[in-house]
């Protein structure tokens, strides 16, 4: 009921985020309302958040093309408002989408770009997340398991530096997965007489 349209944009985004886990279509509807009003009043930071949230909703649906388009709009708005943390976050989101689409080269390019910005900002949460995402891409290929392990270990150290328990658990689990897969690979080679 507020008269402040920028607060309405933020409210629509918040409402959409509440529905993200239970009713994706309702969530997207709220994000669309936020975008429509945000464009009308040229509220760039609100638009950035709305497009980011809409991209996440499409990603949850598996609608990766629409997710990319929404994330690209969010990236543009974050850059226009000089919000580098938001920019790093969106680059990371885009990297994850390209990874899911099987484009590891593009995924790594985006994750490294996100990492560079995060390091310039000295944002340890974003640094740790980027390192973990890079490790995940490297884990996809047996020939880059060593790189995956290195990035997961760096990610764990970064999560430890900010005492992010969930992040530490994720990085530790990923390190364990590298060792598990590496052990399985060595076992199959020894059984084959290699």
Coordinates of C-alpha atoms in Angstrom, one line a residue:
X1 CA 0.0 0.0 0.0
X2 CA 3.0 2.3 0.0
X3 CA 3.1 5.4 -2.1
X4 CA 6.8 4.9 -2.7
X5 CA 7.2 3.0 -6.0
X6 CA 10.8 2.0 -5.3
X7 CA 9.5 0.3 -2.1
X8 CA 6.8 -1.4 -4.2
X9 CA 9.5 -2.8 -6.5
X10 CA 11.5 -4.2 -3.5
X11 CA 8.3 -5.6 -2.0
X12 CA 7.4 -7.4 -5.2
X13 CA 10.9 -8.9 -5.4
X14 CA 10.6 -10.0 -1.7
X15 CA 7.2 -11.5 -2.3
X16 CA 8.5 -13.4 -5.3
X17 CA 11.4 -14.7 -3.3
X18 CA 9.0 -16.1 -0.7
X19 CA 7.2 -18.1 -3.4
X20 CA 10.4 -19.3 -5.1
X21 CA 10.5 -22.6 -3.3
X22 CA 6.8 -23.3 -3.5
X23 CA 5.2 -21.7 -6.5
X24 CA 7.6 -20.7 -9.3
X25 CA 4.8 -19.2 -11.5
X26 CA 3.6 -16.9 -8.7
X27 CA 7.3 -15.9 -8.0
X28 CA 7.8 -15.0 -11.7
X29 CA 4.6 -13.0 -11.7
X30 CA 5.8 -10.9 -8.8
X31 CA 9.2 -10.5 -10.4
X32 CA 7.5 -9.3 -13.6
X33 CA 5.5 -6.8 -11.6
X34 CA 8.7 -5.5 -10.0
X35 CA 10.4 -5.3 -13.5
X36 CA 7.4 -3.5 -15.0
X37 CA 7.3 -0.9 -12.2
X38 CA 11.1 -0.7 -12.0
X39 CA 11.4 0.2 -15.7
X40 CA 8.6 2.7 -15.4
X41 CA 10.4 4.6 -12.6
X42 CA 13.9 3.8 -13.9
X43 CA 14.9 2.1 -10.6
X44 CA 18.1 0.4 -11.7
X45 CA 19.1 -1.3 -8.5
X46 CA 15.6 -2.7 -8.0
X47 CA 15.6 -3.9 -11.6
X48 CA 18.9 -5.6 -11.1
X49 CA 17.5 -7.5 -8.1
X50 CA 14.3 -8.4 -9.9
X51 CA 16.0 -9.7 -13.0
X52 CA 18.5 -11.7 -10.8
X53 CA 15.6 -13.3 -8.9
X54 CA 13.7 -14.0 -12.2
X55 CA 16.8 -15.6 -13.6
X56 CA 17.0 -17.9 -10.5
X57 CA 13.4 -18.8 -10.9
X58 CA 13.9 -19.8 -14.6
X59 CA 17.0 -21.8 -13.6
X60 CA 15.0 -23.7 -11.0
X61 CA 12.5 -24.6 -13.8
X62 CA 15.4 -25.7 -16.0
X63 CA 14.5 -22.9 -18.5
X64 CA 18.2 -22.0 -19.0
X65 CA 17.7 -19.8 -22.0
X66 CA 15.3 -17.5 -20.2
X67 CA 17.6 -17.6 -17.1
X68 CA 20.5 -16.4 -19.2
X69 CA 18.4 -13.5 -20.7
X70 CA 17.3 -12.5 -17.2
X71 CA 20.8 -12.7 -15.7
X72 CA 22.1 -10.6 -18.6
X73 CA 19.6 -7.9 -17.9
X74 CA 20.5 -8.1 -14.2
X75 CA 24.2 -7.8 -15.1
X76 CA 23.5 -4.7 -17.3
X77 CA 21.6 -3.1 -14.4
X78 CA 24.3 -3.9 -11.8
X79 CA 27.0 -2.5 -14.1
X80 CA 24.9 0.7 -14.6
X81 CA 24.7 1.2 -10.9
X82 CA 28.3 0.3 -10.4
X83 CA 27.4 -2.5 -8.0
X84 CA 30.4 -4.8 -8.4
X85 CA 29.3 -7.3 -5.8
X86 CA 26.0 -7.7 -7.7
X87 CA 28.0 -8.0 -10.9
X88 CA 30.3 -10.7 -9.5
X89 CA 27.2 -12.6 -8.2
X90 CA 25.5 -12.5 -11.7
X91 CA 28.7 -13.6 -13.5
X92 CA 28.8 -16.6 -11.1
X93 CA 25.1 -17.3 -11.8
X94 CA 25.7 -17.2 -15.5
X95 CA 28.8 -19.4 -15.1
X96 CA 26.6 -22.0 -13.3
X97 CA 24.0 -21.9 -16.1
X98 CA 26.6 -22.4 -18.8
X99 CA 28.1 -25.3 -16.8
X100 CA 24.7 -27.0 -16.6
X101 CA 24.4 -26.5 -20.4
X102 CA 27.7 -28.3 -20.8
X103 CA 29.8 -25.3 -21.9
X104 CA 32.7 -25.6 -19.5
X105 CA 34.9 -23.1 -21.3
X106 CA 32.3 -20.3 -21.0
X107 CA 31.5 -21.4 -17.4
X108 CA 35.1 -21.0 -16.4
X109 CA 35.5 -17.7 -18.2
X110 CA 32.5 -16.3 -16.2
X111 CA 33.6 -17.8 -12.9
X112 CA 37.1 -16.4 -13.3
X113 CA 35.7 -13.0 -14.1
X114 CA 33.6 -13.2 -11.0
X115 CA 36.6 -14.2 -9.0
X116 CA 38.7 -11.3 -10.3
X117 CA 36.0 -8.8 -9.3
X118 CA 35.5 -10.4 -5.9
X119 CA 39.3 -10.4 -5.2
X120 CA 39.4 -6.7 -6.1
X121 CA 36.6 -6.1 -3.6
X122 CA 38.2 -8.3 -1.0
X123 CA 34.8 -10.1 -0.7
X124 CA 35.7 -13.4 0.9
X125 CA 32.2 -14.9 0.5
X126 CA 32.2 -14.2 -3.2
X127 CA 35.8 -15.3 -3.5
X128 CA 35.1 -18.6 -1.8
X129 CA 32.0 -19.2 -3.9
X130 CA 33.8 -18.5 -7.1
X131 CA 36.7 -20.8 -6.2
X132 CA 34.2 -23.5 -5.4
X133 CA 32.4 -23.0 -8.7
X134 CA 35.6 -23.2 -10.6
X135 CA 36.5 -26.4 -8.8
X136 CA 33.1 -27.8 -9.8
X137 CA 33.8 -27.2 -13.5
X138 CA 37.2 -28.8 -13.3
X139 CA 35.7 -31.8 -11.5
X140 CA 33.7 -32.6 -14.6
X141 CA 36.9 -33.8 -16.4
X142 CA 39.2 -36.5 -15.1
X143 CA 42.2 -34.8 -16.6
X144 CA 41.6 -31.7 -14.4
X145 CA 40.9 -33.4 -11.0
X146 CA 44.1 -31.8 -9.6
X147 CA 42.9 -28.4 -10.5
X148 CA 39.5 -29.1 -9.0
X149 CA 41.1 -30.2 -5.7
X150 CA 43.3 -27.1 -5.6
X151 CA 40.3 -24.8 -6.1
X152 CA 38.2 -26.6 -3.6
X153 CA 41.0 -26.4 -1.0
X154 CA 41.3 -22.7 -1.6
X155 CA 37.5 -22.3 -1.3
X156 CA 37.6 -24.1 2.0
X157 CA 40.3 -21.8 3.3
X158 CA 38.2 -18.8 2.2
X159 CA 35.0 -20.1 3.8
X160 CA 37.0 -20.8 7.0
X161 CA 38.3 -17.2 7.1
X162 CA 34.7 -15.9 7.4
X163 CA 33.5 -18.8 9.5
X164 CA 30.8 -19.8 6.9
X165 CA 29.9 -23.3 8.2
X166 CA 27.6 -24.2 5.2
X167 CA 30.3 -23.1 2.8
X168 CA 33.0 -25.1 4.7
X169 CA 30.7 -28.2 4.6
X170 CA 30.2 -27.8 0.8
X171 CA 33.9 -27.3 0.0
X172 CA 34.8 -30.2 2.3
X173 CA 32.3 -32.5 0.6
X174 CA 33.7 -31.5 -2.8
X175 CA 37.2 -32.3 -1.7
X176 CA 36.0 -35.7 -0.5
X177 CA 34.4 -36.2 -3.9
X178 CA 37.6 -35.5 -5.7
X179 CA 39.4 -38.1 -3.5
X180 CA 36.6 -40.6 -4.0
X181 CA 36.6 -40.2 -7.8
X182 CA 40.4 -40.3 -7.9
X183 CA 40.5 -43.5 -5.9
X184 CA 37.9 -45.0 -8.2
X185 CA 39.9 -44.1 -11.2
X186 CA 43.1 -45.6 -9.8
X187 CA 41.3 -48.7 -8.8
X188 CA 39.8 -49.2 -12.3
X189 CA 43.3 -48.7 -13.8
X190 CA 44.9 -51.2 -11.5
X191 CA 42.2 -53.8 -12.2
X192 CA 42.8 -53.3 -15.9
X193 CA 46.5 -53.9 -15.4
X194 CA 47.5 -50.3 -16.2

